[in-house]
Amino acid sequence: MKRSAITTTVLVTGGSGYLGLQCVLQLLQEGYIVKTTIRSLSRKEEIINALKAGGIGNFDQLSFVEADLTKDDNWAEAVRDCTYVLHVASPFPAMDPADENELIIPARDGSLRVLKAARDAGVKRVVLTSSFAAIGYSRSPENYVFTEMDWTDPHTPGLRPYLKSKAIAEKAAWDFMEQEGGQMELTVINPVGIFGPVPGGNYSASMEFALKGLLNGDIKETPNFTFNIVDVRDTADIHLIAMTHPAAKGERFLAASEGSVSIYDVAELIRKERPQRAVKMAELKPIGAELYVHMSNEKARTVLGWKPRSKETTLLETIDALI
Ligand code: NAP
């Protein structure tokens, strides 16, 4: 159902990305006028083809702007005439780079570039895609339930570059708003690991790592951690709700479906529900209950009325789409 009658323009940064494309798709489905930034306009056709696979037939409401998070060029043009900005783009590599600044600089300075340009253009609200990376990596998860009140301290010893980049970028965004945000509003979404099918099959690093390795039998032991899942369609949905919901102003929202899983749990789900996909999978052992990470999605559900799918639905639909 369309949320509003639309002559409203929204910028999505990073329309080439796994989540960015899904945000563009859902905004077009709702009738918004959409602009999206990509690093090279040579990828325009690829994005249009993926959106066609997602059911979009008319591209009159979509335009592209070439912009890089590490350069000033074209950000003013990107935000021009926009009421809202979904700032989704940020480096999300499969492997850690040798130099953490390869992630921190585009994440932090890119967010500040987008916020400054948006403020100067009179944008009403920016929704920034942060991450659970900015919430849950500075304290022991034992006997604890993480919420939006928690912050990852970027100085935590051993913090991996991607986690650090997201914590630093989100903090910089809130600091900017406090000091020079003017009338503009900021809302932050903190998703856990994003899974789920997308048109065009452009999957993210987390999904490639976790599911393909498991199905191919490359994962031979259960790693000693659990992870939480949120569906890419629900993640785009919470961005769209947060964009206009009055109560979202100035808030951060943890986006996760209920319950965490270990790789063993995912393997068991596949064996039970998709036995034909389990033939190459290695035998795995369960991990101890004390290793499970717990978090609450209550704020997003109660304040925004957000209703995420179950993690089982997301995992199985992802596996079906990956095959
Ligand atoms: P993705 O598919 O790798 O998308 C990342 C996007 O950022 C791409 O469009 C990429 O452009 C763009 N980007 C990277 N560096 C850039 C730069 N220097 N200038 C301009 N654009 C740049 O990953 P994703 O999963 O969709 O991630 C989207 C957002 O969700 C990120 O902010 C990420 O931190 C956050 N997030 C992801 C997960 C997850 O599990 N996937 C979980 C929590 C939060 P190119 O296509 O040109 O590389």
mmCIF file of C-alpha atoms and ligand atoms in Angstrom:
data_model
loop_
_atom_site.group_PDB
_atom_site.id
_atom_site.type_symbol
_atom_site.label_atom_id
_atom_site.label_comp_id
_atom_site.label_asym_id
_atom_site.label_seq_id
_atom_site.Cartn_x
_atom_site.Cartn_y
_atom_site.Cartn_z
ATOM 1 C CA MET A 1 0.000 0.000 0.000
ATOM 2 C CA LYS A 2 1.281 3.469 -0.837
ATOM 3 C CA ARG A 3 2.150 5.491 2.238
ATOM 4 C CA SER A 4 1.496 8.921 0.741
ATOM 5 C CA ALA A 5 0.465 10.717 -2.391
ATOM 6 C CA ILE A 6 3.705 11.475 -4.031
ATOM 7 C CA THR A 7 5.473 14.348 -5.613
ATOM 8 C CA THR A 8 8.234 13.901 -3.093
ATOM 9 C CA THR A 9 11.822 13.302 -4.175
ATOM 10 C CA VAL A 10 14.133 10.974 -2.238
ATOM 11 C CA LEU A 11 17.873 10.458 -2.725
ATOM 12 C CA VAL A 12 19.279 6.985 -2.054
ATOM 13 C CA THR A 13 23.085 6.927 -1.887
ATOM 14 C CA GLY A 14 24.629 3.753 -3.294
ATOM 15 C CA GLY A 15 21.900 2.439 -5.602
ATOM 16 C CA SER A 16 24.356 -0.200 -6.837
ATOM 17 C CA GLY A 17 24.471 -1.870 -3.417
ATOM 18 C CA TYR A 18 22.508 -4.789 -2.009
ATOM 19 C CA LEU A 19 20.422 -2.650 0.369
ATOM 20 C CA GLY A 20 20.540 0.542 -1.719
ATOM 21 C CA LEU A 21 18.923 -1.173 -4.709
ATOM 22 C CA GLN A 22 16.152 -2.573 -2.522
ATOM 23 C CA CYS A 23 15.483 0.926 -1.108
ATOM 24 C CA VAL A 24 15.274 2.342 -4.651
ATOM 25 C CA LEU A 25 12.905 -0.479 -5.640
ATOM 26 C CA GLN A 26 10.549 0.021 -2.695
ATOM 27 C CA LEU A 27 10.504 3.819 -3.088
ATOM 28 C CA LEU A 28 9.612 3.475 -6.784
ATOM 29 C CA GLN A 29 6.921 0.922 -5.896
ATOM 30 C CA GLU A 30 5.467 3.489 -3.480
ATOM 31 C CA GLY A 31 5.412 6.168 -6.168
ATOM 32 C CA TYR A 32 8.256 8.410 -4.991
ATOM 33 C CA ILE A 33 10.523 10.306 -7.370
ATOM 34 C CA VAL A 34 13.929 8.726 -6.747
ATOM 35 C CA LYS A 35 17.469 9.921 -7.321
ATOM 36 C CA THR A 36 20.348 7.591 -6.623
ATOM 37 C CA THR A 37 24.107 8.065 -6.533
ATOM 38 C CA ILE A 38 26.484 5.554 -8.033
ATOM 39 C CA ARG A 39 30.256 5.761 -8.320
ATOM 40 C CA SER A 40 30.162 5.279 -12.068
ATOM 41 C CA LEU A 41 27.276 5.956 -14.417
ATOM 42 C CA SER A 42 28.480 2.953 -16.430
ATOM 43 C CA ARG A 43 26.519 0.805 -13.934
ATOM 44 C CA LYS A 44 23.183 2.455 -14.741
ATOM 45 C CA GLU A 45 21.970 -0.285 -17.097
ATOM 46 C CA GLU A 46 22.823 -3.017 -14.592
ATOM 47 C CA ILE A 47 20.707 -1.272 -11.951
ATOM 48 C CA ILE A 48 17.813 -0.672 -14.333
ATOM 49 C CA ASN A 49 17.882 -4.366 -15.313
ATOM 50 C CA ALA A 50 17.783 -5.425 -11.664
ATOM 51 C CA LEU A 51 14.849 -3.074 -11.024
ATOM 52 C CA LYS A 52 13.079 -4.521 -14.086
ATOM 53 C CA ALA A 53 13.556 -7.976 -12.556
ATOM 54 C CA GLY A 54 11.926 -6.502 -9.443
ATOM 55 C CA GLY A 55 8.845 -5.514 -11.434
ATOM 56 C CA ILE A 56 9.540 -1.856 -12.252
ATOM 57 C CA GLY A 57 8.432 -1.043 -15.797
ATOM 58 C CA ASN A 58 8.645 2.730 -15.946
ATOM 59 C CA PHE A 59 11.826 4.641 -15.150
ATOM 60 C CA ASP A 60 10.553 8.201 -15.600
ATOM 61 C CA GLN A 61 10.706 8.687 -11.810
ATOM 62 C CA LEU A 62 14.331 7.522 -11.449
ATOM 63 C CA SER A 63 17.538 9.452 -12.110
ATOM 64 C CA PHE A 64 21.217 8.799 -11.446
ATOM 65 C CA VAL A 65 24.023 11.056 -10.212
ATOM 66 C CA GLU A 66 27.692 10.046 -10.244
ATOM 67 C CA ALA A 67 29.206 10.699 -6.813
ATOM 68 C CA ASP A 68 31.917 9.201 -4.610
ATOM 69 C CA LEU A 69 31.924 9.427 -0.816
ATOM 70 C CA THR A 70 35.563 10.507 -0.870
ATOM 71 C CA LYS A 71 35.025 13.471 -3.222
ATOM 72 C CA ASP A 72 32.970 16.667 -3.031
ATOM 73 C CA ASP A 73 31.882 16.501 -6.674
ATOM 74 C CA ASN A 74 28.161 16.286 -7.455
ATOM 75 C CA TRP A 75 26.761 15.908 -3.920
ATOM 76 C CA ALA A 76 25.001 19.279 -4.201
ATOM 77 C CA GLU A 77 23.389 18.094 -7.431
ATOM 78 C CA ALA A 78 22.475 14.748 -5.847
ATOM 79 C CA VAL A 79 20.510 16.288 -2.957
ATOM 80 C CA ARG A 80 18.904 19.107 -4.997
ATOM 81 C CA ASP A 81 15.068 19.077 -4.754
ATOM 82 C CA CYS A 82 15.101 16.162 -2.291
ATOM 83 C CA THR A 83 12.791 16.131 0.734
ATOM 84 C CA TYR A 84 14.483 13.035 2.163
ATOM 85 C CA VAL A 85 17.844 11.305 1.856
ATOM 86 C CA LEU A 86 18.518 7.656 2.630
ATOM 87 C CA HIS A 87 22.283 7.557 3.121
ATOM 88 C CA VAL A 88 22.953 3.871 2.606
ATOM 89 C CA ALA A 89 26.358 3.852 0.857
ATOM 90 C CA SER A 90 29.423 2.909 2.893
ATOM 91 C CA PRO A 91 32.271 0.491 2.178
ATOM 92 C CA PHE A 92 31.295 -3.059 3.155
ATOM 93 C CA PRO A 93 34.116 -5.330 1.955
ATOM 94 C CA ALA A 94 34.293 -9.102 2.346
ATOM 95 C CA MET A 95 37.899 -8.842 3.646
ATOM 96 C CA ASP A 96 39.559 -6.397 6.049
ATOM 97 C CA PRO A 97 41.822 -3.933 4.196
ATOM 98 C CA ALA A 98 45.451 -3.527 5.289
ATOM 99 C CA ASP A 99 44.753 0.125 6.127
ATOM 100 C CA GLU A 100 41.604 0.733 8.198
ATOM 101 C CA ASN A 101 41.352 4.260 6.784
ATOM 102 C CA GLU A 102 40.213 2.746 3.487
ATOM 103 C CA LEU A 103 36.905 2.144 5.294
ATOM 104 C CA ILE A 104 36.882 4.833 7.976
ATOM 105 C CA ILE A 105 37.485 7.807 5.669
ATOM 106 C CA PRO A 106 34.700 7.114 3.145
ATOM 107 C CA ALA A 107 32.305 6.051 5.929
ATOM 108 C CA ARG A 108 32.869 9.097 8.160
ATOM 109 C CA ASP A 109 33.745 11.824 5.656
ATOM 110 C CA GLY A 110 31.159 10.501 3.196
ATOM 111 C CA SER A 111 28.421 10.746 5.832
ATOM 112 C CA LEU A 112 29.497 14.290 6.663
ATOM 113 C CA ARG A 113 29.545 15.238 2.965
ATOM 114 C CA VAL A 114 26.017 13.905 2.513
ATOM 115 C CA LEU A 115 24.735 15.589 5.700
ATOM 116 C CA LYS A 116 26.263 18.961 4.836
ATOM 117 C CA ALA A 117 24.944 18.904 1.281
ATOM 118 C CA ALA A 118 21.500 17.818 2.532
ATOM 119 C CA ARG A 119 21.370 20.551 5.155
ATOM 120 C CA ASP A 120 22.409 23.194 2.625
ATOM 121 C CA ALA A 121 19.732 21.985 0.200
ATOM 122 C CA GLY A 122 16.967 22.184 2.830
ATOM 123 C CA VAL A 123 16.400 18.414 3.091
ATOM 124 C CA LYS A 124 13.846 17.616 5.808
ATOM 125 C CA ARG A 125 15.288 14.350 7.117
ATOM 126 C CA VAL A 126 18.272 12.096 6.466
ATOM 127 C CA VAL A 127 18.011 8.406 7.340
ATOM 128 C CA LEU A 128 21.522 7.047 7.843
ATOM 129 C CA THR A 129 22.275 3.343 7.529
ATOM 130 C CA SER A 130 24.537 2.578 10.444
ATOM 131 C CA SER A 131 24.873 -0.965 11.807
ATOM 132 C CA PHE A 132 24.794 -3.180 14.871
ATOM 133 C CA ALA A 133 28.555 -2.673 14.419
ATOM 134 C CA ALA A 134 28.042 0.724 16.076
ATOM 135 C CA ILE A 135 26.112 -0.846 18.994
ATOM 136 C CA GLY A 136 27.369 -4.180 20.159
ATOM 137 C CA TYR A 137 31.153 -4.624 20.066
ATOM 138 C CA SER A 138 32.508 -3.034 23.238
ATOM 139 C CA ARG A 139 31.150 -5.235 26.010
ATOM 140 C CA SER A 140 30.675 -8.906 26.763
ATOM 141 C CA PRO A 141 27.351 -10.187 25.411
ATOM 142 C CA GLU A 142 27.024 -12.630 28.308
ATOM 143 C CA ASN A 143 23.759 -12.164 30.273
ATOM 144 C CA TYR A 144 23.051 -8.970 28.371
ATOM 145 C CA VAL A 145 20.425 -7.711 25.919
ATOM 146 C CA PHE A 146 21.737 -5.063 23.500
ATOM 147 C CA THR A 147 19.521 -2.083 22.653
ATOM 148 C CA GLU A 148 19.839 1.312 20.976
ATOM 149 C CA MET A 149 21.287 2.619 24.264
ATOM 150 C CA ASP A 150 24.531 0.732 23.595
ATOM 151 C CA TRP A 151 27.491 2.088 21.654
ATOM 152 C CA THR A 152 30.603 0.472 20.263
ATOM 153 C CA ASP A 153 33.618 2.455 21.447
ATOM 154 C CA PRO A 154 35.902 2.888 18.402
ATOM 155 C CA HIS A 155 38.901 2.577 20.741
ATOM 156 C CA THR A 156 37.963 -0.970 21.783
ATOM 157 C CA PRO A 157 41.162 -3.053 21.389
ATOM 158 C CA GLY A 158 41.105 -5.357 18.362
ATOM 159 C CA LEU A 159 38.000 -3.803 16.840
ATOM 160 C CA ARG A 160 37.887 -4.760 13.154
ATOM 161 C CA PRO A 161 38.114 -1.908 10.610
ATOM 162 C CA TYR A 162 34.545 -2.246 9.310
ATOM 163 C CA LEU A 163 33.047 -2.192 12.822
ATOM 164 C CA LYS A 164 35.196 0.811 13.684
ATOM 165 C CA SER A 165 34.205 2.633 10.486
ATOM 166 C CA LYS A 166 30.506 2.297 11.271
ATOM 167 C CA ALA A 167 30.845 3.398 14.916
ATOM 168 C CA ILE A 168 32.967 6.410 13.924
ATOM 169 C CA ALA A 169 30.663 7.398 11.050
ATOM 170 C CA GLU A 170 27.487 7.231 13.136
ATOM 171 C CA LYS A 171 29.040 9.208 16.020
ATOM 172 C CA ALA A 172 30.312 11.843 13.565
ATOM 173 C CA ALA A 173 26.811 12.143 12.099
ATOM 174 C CA TRP A 174 25.174 12.748 15.506
ATOM 175 C CA ASP A 175 27.926 15.249 16.433
ATOM 176 C CA PHE A 176 27.370 17.097 13.159
ATOM 177 C CA MET A 177 23.632 17.289 13.827
ATOM 178 C CA GLU A 178 24.191 18.652 17.304
ATOM 179 C CA GLN A 179 26.657 21.297 16.191
ATOM 180 C CA GLU A 180 25.530 22.341 12.726
ATOM 181 C CA GLY A 181 22.520 20.323 11.589
ATOM 182 C CA GLY A 182 20.180 23.327 11.638
ATOM 183 C CA GLN A 183 16.535 22.443 10.997
ATOM 184 C CA MET A 184 17.363 19.126 9.337
ATOM 185 C CA GLU A 185 16.420 15.881 11.101
ATOM 186 C CA LEU A 186 18.453 12.684 11.408
ATOM 187 C CA THR A 187 17.263 9.141 12.006
ATOM 188 C CA VAL A 188 19.648 6.185 12.169
ATOM 189 C CA ILE A 189 18.945 2.540 11.356
ATOM 190 C CA ASN A 190 21.272 -0.066 12.898
ATOM 191 C CA PRO A 191 20.752 -3.341 11.038
ATOM 192 C CA VAL A 192 22.318 -6.656 12.004
ATOM 193 C CA GLY A 193 23.505 -9.014 9.208
ATOM 194 C CA ILE A 194 21.312 -8.364 6.187
ATOM 195 C CA PHE A 195 20.099 -11.410 4.259
ATOM 196 C CA GLY A 196 17.267 -12.099 1.845
ATOM 197 C CA PRO A 197 16.646 -12.226 -1.882
ATOM 198 C CA VAL A 198 16.996 -9.172 -4.117
ATOM 199 C CA PRO A 199 16.179 -8.710 -7.796
ATOM 200 C CA GLY A 200 19.283 -9.145 -9.943
ATOM 201 C CA GLY A 201 20.970 -11.324 -7.305
ATOM 202 C CA ASN A 202 23.567 -8.770 -6.116
ATOM 203 C CA TYR A 203 24.262 -10.246 -2.686
ATOM 204 C CA SER A 204 26.271 -8.738 0.150
ATOM 205 C CA ALA A 205 29.546 -9.881 1.604
ATOM 206 C CA SER A 206 27.962 -11.295 4.788
ATOM 207 C CA MET A 207 25.633 -13.524 2.867
ATOM 208 C CA GLU A 208 28.293 -14.860 0.499
ATOM 209 C CA PHE A 209 30.456 -15.709 3.480
ATOM 210 C CA ALA A 210 27.887 -17.396 5.675
ATOM 211 C CA LEU A 211 25.611 -19.305 3.345
ATOM 212 C CA LYS A 212 27.654 -20.302 0.317
ATOM 213 C CA GLY A 213 30.458 -21.638 2.522
ATOM 214 C CA LEU A 214 27.961 -23.689 4.465
ATOM 215 C CA LEU A 215 26.155 -25.129 1.442
ATOM 216 C CA ASN A 216 29.442 -26.006 -0.315
ATOM 217 C CA GLY A 217 30.782 -27.830 2.747
ATOM 218 C CA ASP A 218 33.672 -25.343 3.117
ATOM 219 C CA ILE A 219 32.568 -24.537 6.680
ATOM 220 C CA LYS A 220 33.626 -27.641 8.598
ATOM 221 C CA GLU A 221 33.320 -26.433 12.196
ATOM 222 C CA THR A 222 30.760 -24.232 13.922
ATOM 223 C CA PRO A 223 32.390 -20.855 14.616
ATOM 224 C CA ASN A 224 32.067 -19.807 18.278
ATOM 225 C CA PHE A 225 29.645 -16.980 17.699
ATOM 226 C CA THR A 226 26.045 -16.361 16.789
ATOM 227 C CA PHE A 227 24.673 -13.766 14.453
ATOM 228 C CA ASN A 228 21.404 -11.987 14.009
ATOM 229 C CA ILE A 229 19.558 -11.578 10.771
ATOM 230 C CA VAL A 230 17.344 -8.996 9.191
ATOM 231 C CA ASP A 231 15.715 -9.335 5.806
ATOM 232 C CA VAL A 232 16.857 -6.865 3.136
ATOM 233 C CA ARG A 233 13.193 -6.168 2.292
ATOM 234 C CA ASP A 234 12.417 -5.410 5.942
ATOM 235 C CA THR A 235 15.561 -3.276 6.211
ATOM 236 C CA ALA A 236 14.459 -1.158 3.261
ATOM 237 C CA ASP A 237 10.969 -1.033 4.785
ATOM 238 C CA ILE A 238 12.245 0.339 8.105
ATOM 239 C CA HIS A 239 14.224 3.009 6.206
ATOM 240 C CA LEU A 240 11.030 4.066 4.417
ATOM 241 C CA ILE A 241 8.977 4.103 7.624
ATOM 242 C CA ALA A 242 11.695 6.043 9.476
ATOM 243 C CA MET A 243 11.844 8.584 6.655
ATOM 244 C CA THR A 244 8.405 10.006 7.415
ATOM 245 C CA HIS A 245 7.391 8.763 10.880
ATOM 246 C CA PRO A 246 7.218 11.756 13.272
ATOM 247 C CA ALA A 247 8.489 9.684 16.206
ATOM 248 C CA ALA A 248 11.633 8.628 14.311
ATOM 249 C CA LYS A 249 13.169 12.105 14.462
ATOM 250 C CA GLY A 250 16.497 12.100 16.306
ATOM 251 C CA GLU A 251 16.327 8.367 17.112
ATOM 252 C CA ARG A 252 18.330 5.250 16.298
ATOM 253 C CA PHE A 253 16.608 1.914 15.676
ATOM 254 C CA LEU A 254 18.108 -1.542 15.953
ATOM 255 C CA ALA A 255 16.816 -3.569 12.984
ATOM 256 C CA ALA A 256 16.841 -7.316 13.646
ATOM 257 C CA SER A 257 14.414 -10.220 13.416
ATOM 258 C CA GLU A 258 13.798 -12.232 16.590
ATOM 259 C CA GLY A 259 16.577 -14.420 17.977
ATOM 260 C CA SER A 260 20.185 -15.137 17.068
ATOM 261 C CA VAL A 261 21.550 -18.219 15.303
ATOM 262 C CA SER A 262 24.814 -20.112 15.074
ATOM 263 C CA ILE A 263 26.036 -21.659 11.837
ATOM 264 C CA TYR A 264 24.992 -25.018 13.340
ATOM 265 C CA ASP A 265 21.394 -23.723 13.719
ATOM 266 C CA VAL A 266 21.375 -22.589 10.092
ATOM 267 C CA ALA A 267 22.706 -25.990 8.987
ATOM 268 C CA GLU A 268 19.987 -27.774 10.966
ATOM 269 C CA LEU A 269 17.312 -25.536 9.421
ATOM 270 C CA ILE A 270 18.579 -26.382 5.924
ATOM 271 C CA ARG A 271 18.737 -30.119 6.691
ATOM 272 C CA LYS A 272 15.141 -30.031 7.949
ATOM 273 C CA GLU A 273 13.520 -27.673 5.443
ATOM 274 C CA ARG A 274 15.700 -28.012 2.328
ATOM 275 C CA PRO A 275 17.294 -31.503 2.577
ATOM 276 C CA GLN A 276 18.087 -31.463 -1.153
ATOM 277 C CA ARG A 277 20.406 -28.460 -0.541
ATOM 278 C CA ALA A 278 22.194 -30.140 2.390
ATOM 279 C CA VAL A 279 24.054 -32.889 0.528
ATOM 280 C CA LYS A 280 27.487 -31.188 0.490
ATOM 281 C CA MET A 281 27.223 -29.715 3.996
ATOM 282 C CA ALA A 282 29.735 -30.855 6.630
ATOM 283 C CA GLU A 283 28.637 -32.390 9.962
ATOM 284 C CA LEU A 284 28.691 -29.593 12.533
ATOM 285 C CA LYS A 285 28.454 -29.455 16.318
ATOM 286 C CA PRO A 286 26.265 -27.046 18.333
ATOM 287 C CA ILE A 287 27.823 -24.249 20.401
ATOM 288 C CA GLY A 288 27.125 -23.416 24.035
ATOM 289 C CA ALA A 289 24.078 -21.340 24.942
ATOM 290 C CA GLU A 290 26.358 -18.809 26.696
ATOM 291 C CA LEU A 291 27.759 -17.765 23.314
ATOM 292 C CA TYR A 292 24.418 -16.528 22.010
ATOM 293 C CA VAL A 293 24.147 -12.742 21.561
ATOM 294 C CA HIS A 294 20.825 -11.234 22.624
ATOM 295 C CA MET A 295 19.302 -7.983 21.447
ATOM 296 C CA SER A 296 15.952 -6.267 21.397
ATOM 297 C CA ASN A 297 14.029 -4.980 18.371
ATOM 298 C CA GLU A 298 11.232 -3.691 20.592
ATOM 299 C CA LYS A 299 11.823 0.001 19.869
ATOM 300 C CA ALA A 300 11.450 -0.440 16.093
ATOM 301 C CA ARG A 301 8.349 -2.605 16.538
ATOM 302 C CA THR A 302 6.583 -0.404 19.058
ATOM 303 C CA VAL A 303 7.614 3.104 17.965
ATOM 304 C CA LEU A 304 7.558 2.535 14.190
ATOM 305 C CA GLY A 305 5.139 -0.395 13.955
ATOM 306 C CA TRP A 306 7.823 -2.290 12.013
ATOM 307 C CA LYS A 307 7.111 -6.002 11.491
ATOM 308 C CA PRO A 308 10.166 -7.984 10.366
ATOM 309 C CA ARG A 309 9.911 -11.472 8.896
ATOM 310 C CA SER A 310 11.189 -14.428 10.916
ATOM 311 C CA LYS A 311 14.861 -15.302 10.502
ATOM 312 C CA GLU A 312 13.861 -18.767 9.276
ATOM 313 C CA THR A 313 11.787 -17.294 6.432
ATOM 314 C CA THR A 314 14.621 -14.988 5.432
ATOM 315 C CA LEU A 315 17.257 -17.725 5.527
ATOM 316 C CA LEU A 316 15.219 -20.215 3.510
ATOM 317 C CA GLU A 317 14.182 -17.650 0.890
ATOM 318 C CA THR A 318 17.832 -16.571 0.615
ATOM 319 C CA ILE A 319 18.969 -20.138 0.068
ATOM 320 C CA ASP A 320 16.258 -20.683 -2.552
ATOM 321 C CA ALA A 321 17.405 -17.531 -4.350
ATOM 322 C CA LEU A 322 21.123 -18.386 -4.170
ATOM 323 C CA ILE A 323 20.676 -21.736 -5.913
HETATM 324 P P1 NAP B 1 27.103 -3.288 -0.532
HETATM 325 O O1 NAP B 1 26.251 -4.084 -1.440
HETATM 326 O O2 NAP B 1 28.576 -3.515 -0.559
HETATM 327 O O3 NAP B 1 26.786 -1.746 -0.793
HETATM 328 C C1 NAP B 1 27.644 -0.728 -0.404
HETATM 329 C C2 NAP B 1 27.319 0.493 -1.236
HETATM 330 O O4 NAP B 1 28.179 1.564 -0.850
HETATM 331 C C3 NAP B 1 27.542 0.270 -2.735
HETATM 332 O O5 NAP B 1 26.565 0.947 -3.469
HETATM 333 C C4 NAP B 1 28.908 0.891 -2.943
HETATM 334 O O6 NAP B 1 29.159 1.335 -4.260
HETATM 335 C C5 NAP B 1 28.797 2.079 -2.017
HETATM 336 N N1 NAP B 1 30.117 2.628 -1.731
HETATM 337 C C6 NAP B 1 31.162 2.048 -1.099
HETATM 338 N N2 NAP B 1 32.215 2.894 -1.088
HETATM 339 C C7 NAP B 1 31.819 4.025 -1.716
HETATM 340 C C8 NAP B 1 32.438 5.263 -2.032
HETATM 341 N N3 NAP B 1 33.714 5.521 -1.713
HETATM 342 N N4 NAP B 1 31.721 6.200 -2.685
HETATM 343 C C9 NAP B 1 30.435 5.966 -3.036
HETATM 344 N N5 NAP B 1 29.787 4.804 -2.781
HETATM 345 C C10 NAP B 1 30.483 3.863 -2.126
HETATM 346 O O7 NAP B 1 26.676 -3.490 0.981
HETATM 347 P P2 NAP B 1 25.232 -3.385 1.660
HETATM 348 O O8 NAP B 1 25.054 -4.586 2.472
HETATM 349 O O9 NAP B 1 24.205 -3.014 0.675
HETATM 350 O O10 NAP B 1 25.504 -2.160 2.654
HETATM 351 C C11 NAP B 1 24.690 -1.003 2.629
HETATM 352 C C12 NAP B 1 24.779 -0.310 3.966
HETATM 353 O O11 NAP B 1 24.260 -1.166 4.971
HETATM 354 C C13 NAP B 1 26.189 0.058 4.400
HETATM 355 O O12 NAP B 1 26.132 1.303 5.053
HETATM 356 C C14 NAP B 1 26.534 -1.050 5.378
HETATM 357 O O13 NAP B 1 27.514 -0.638 6.319
HETATM 358 C C15 NAP B 1 25.190 -1.249 6.031
HETATM 359 N N6 NAP B 1 24.990 -2.541 6.698
HETATM 360 C C16 NAP B 1 25.082 -3.689 5.979
HETATM 361 C C17 NAP B 1 24.858 -4.900 6.623
HETATM 362 C C18 NAP B 1 24.901 -6.225 5.878
HETATM 363 O O14 NAP B 1 24.885 -7.284 6.511
HETATM 364 N N7 NAP B 1 24.939 -6.217 4.565
HETATM 365 C C19 NAP B 1 24.564 -4.926 7.997
HETATM 366 C C20 NAP B 1 24.473 -3.723 8.693
HETATM 367 C C21 NAP B 1 24.681 -2.531 8.024
HETATM 368 P P3 NAP B 1 29.867 0.341 -5.355
HETATM 369 O O15 NAP B 1 28.769 -0.559 -5.831
HETATM 370 O O16 NAP B 1 30.370 1.278 -6.376
HETATM 371 O O17 NAP B 1 30.946 -0.394 -4.623
#
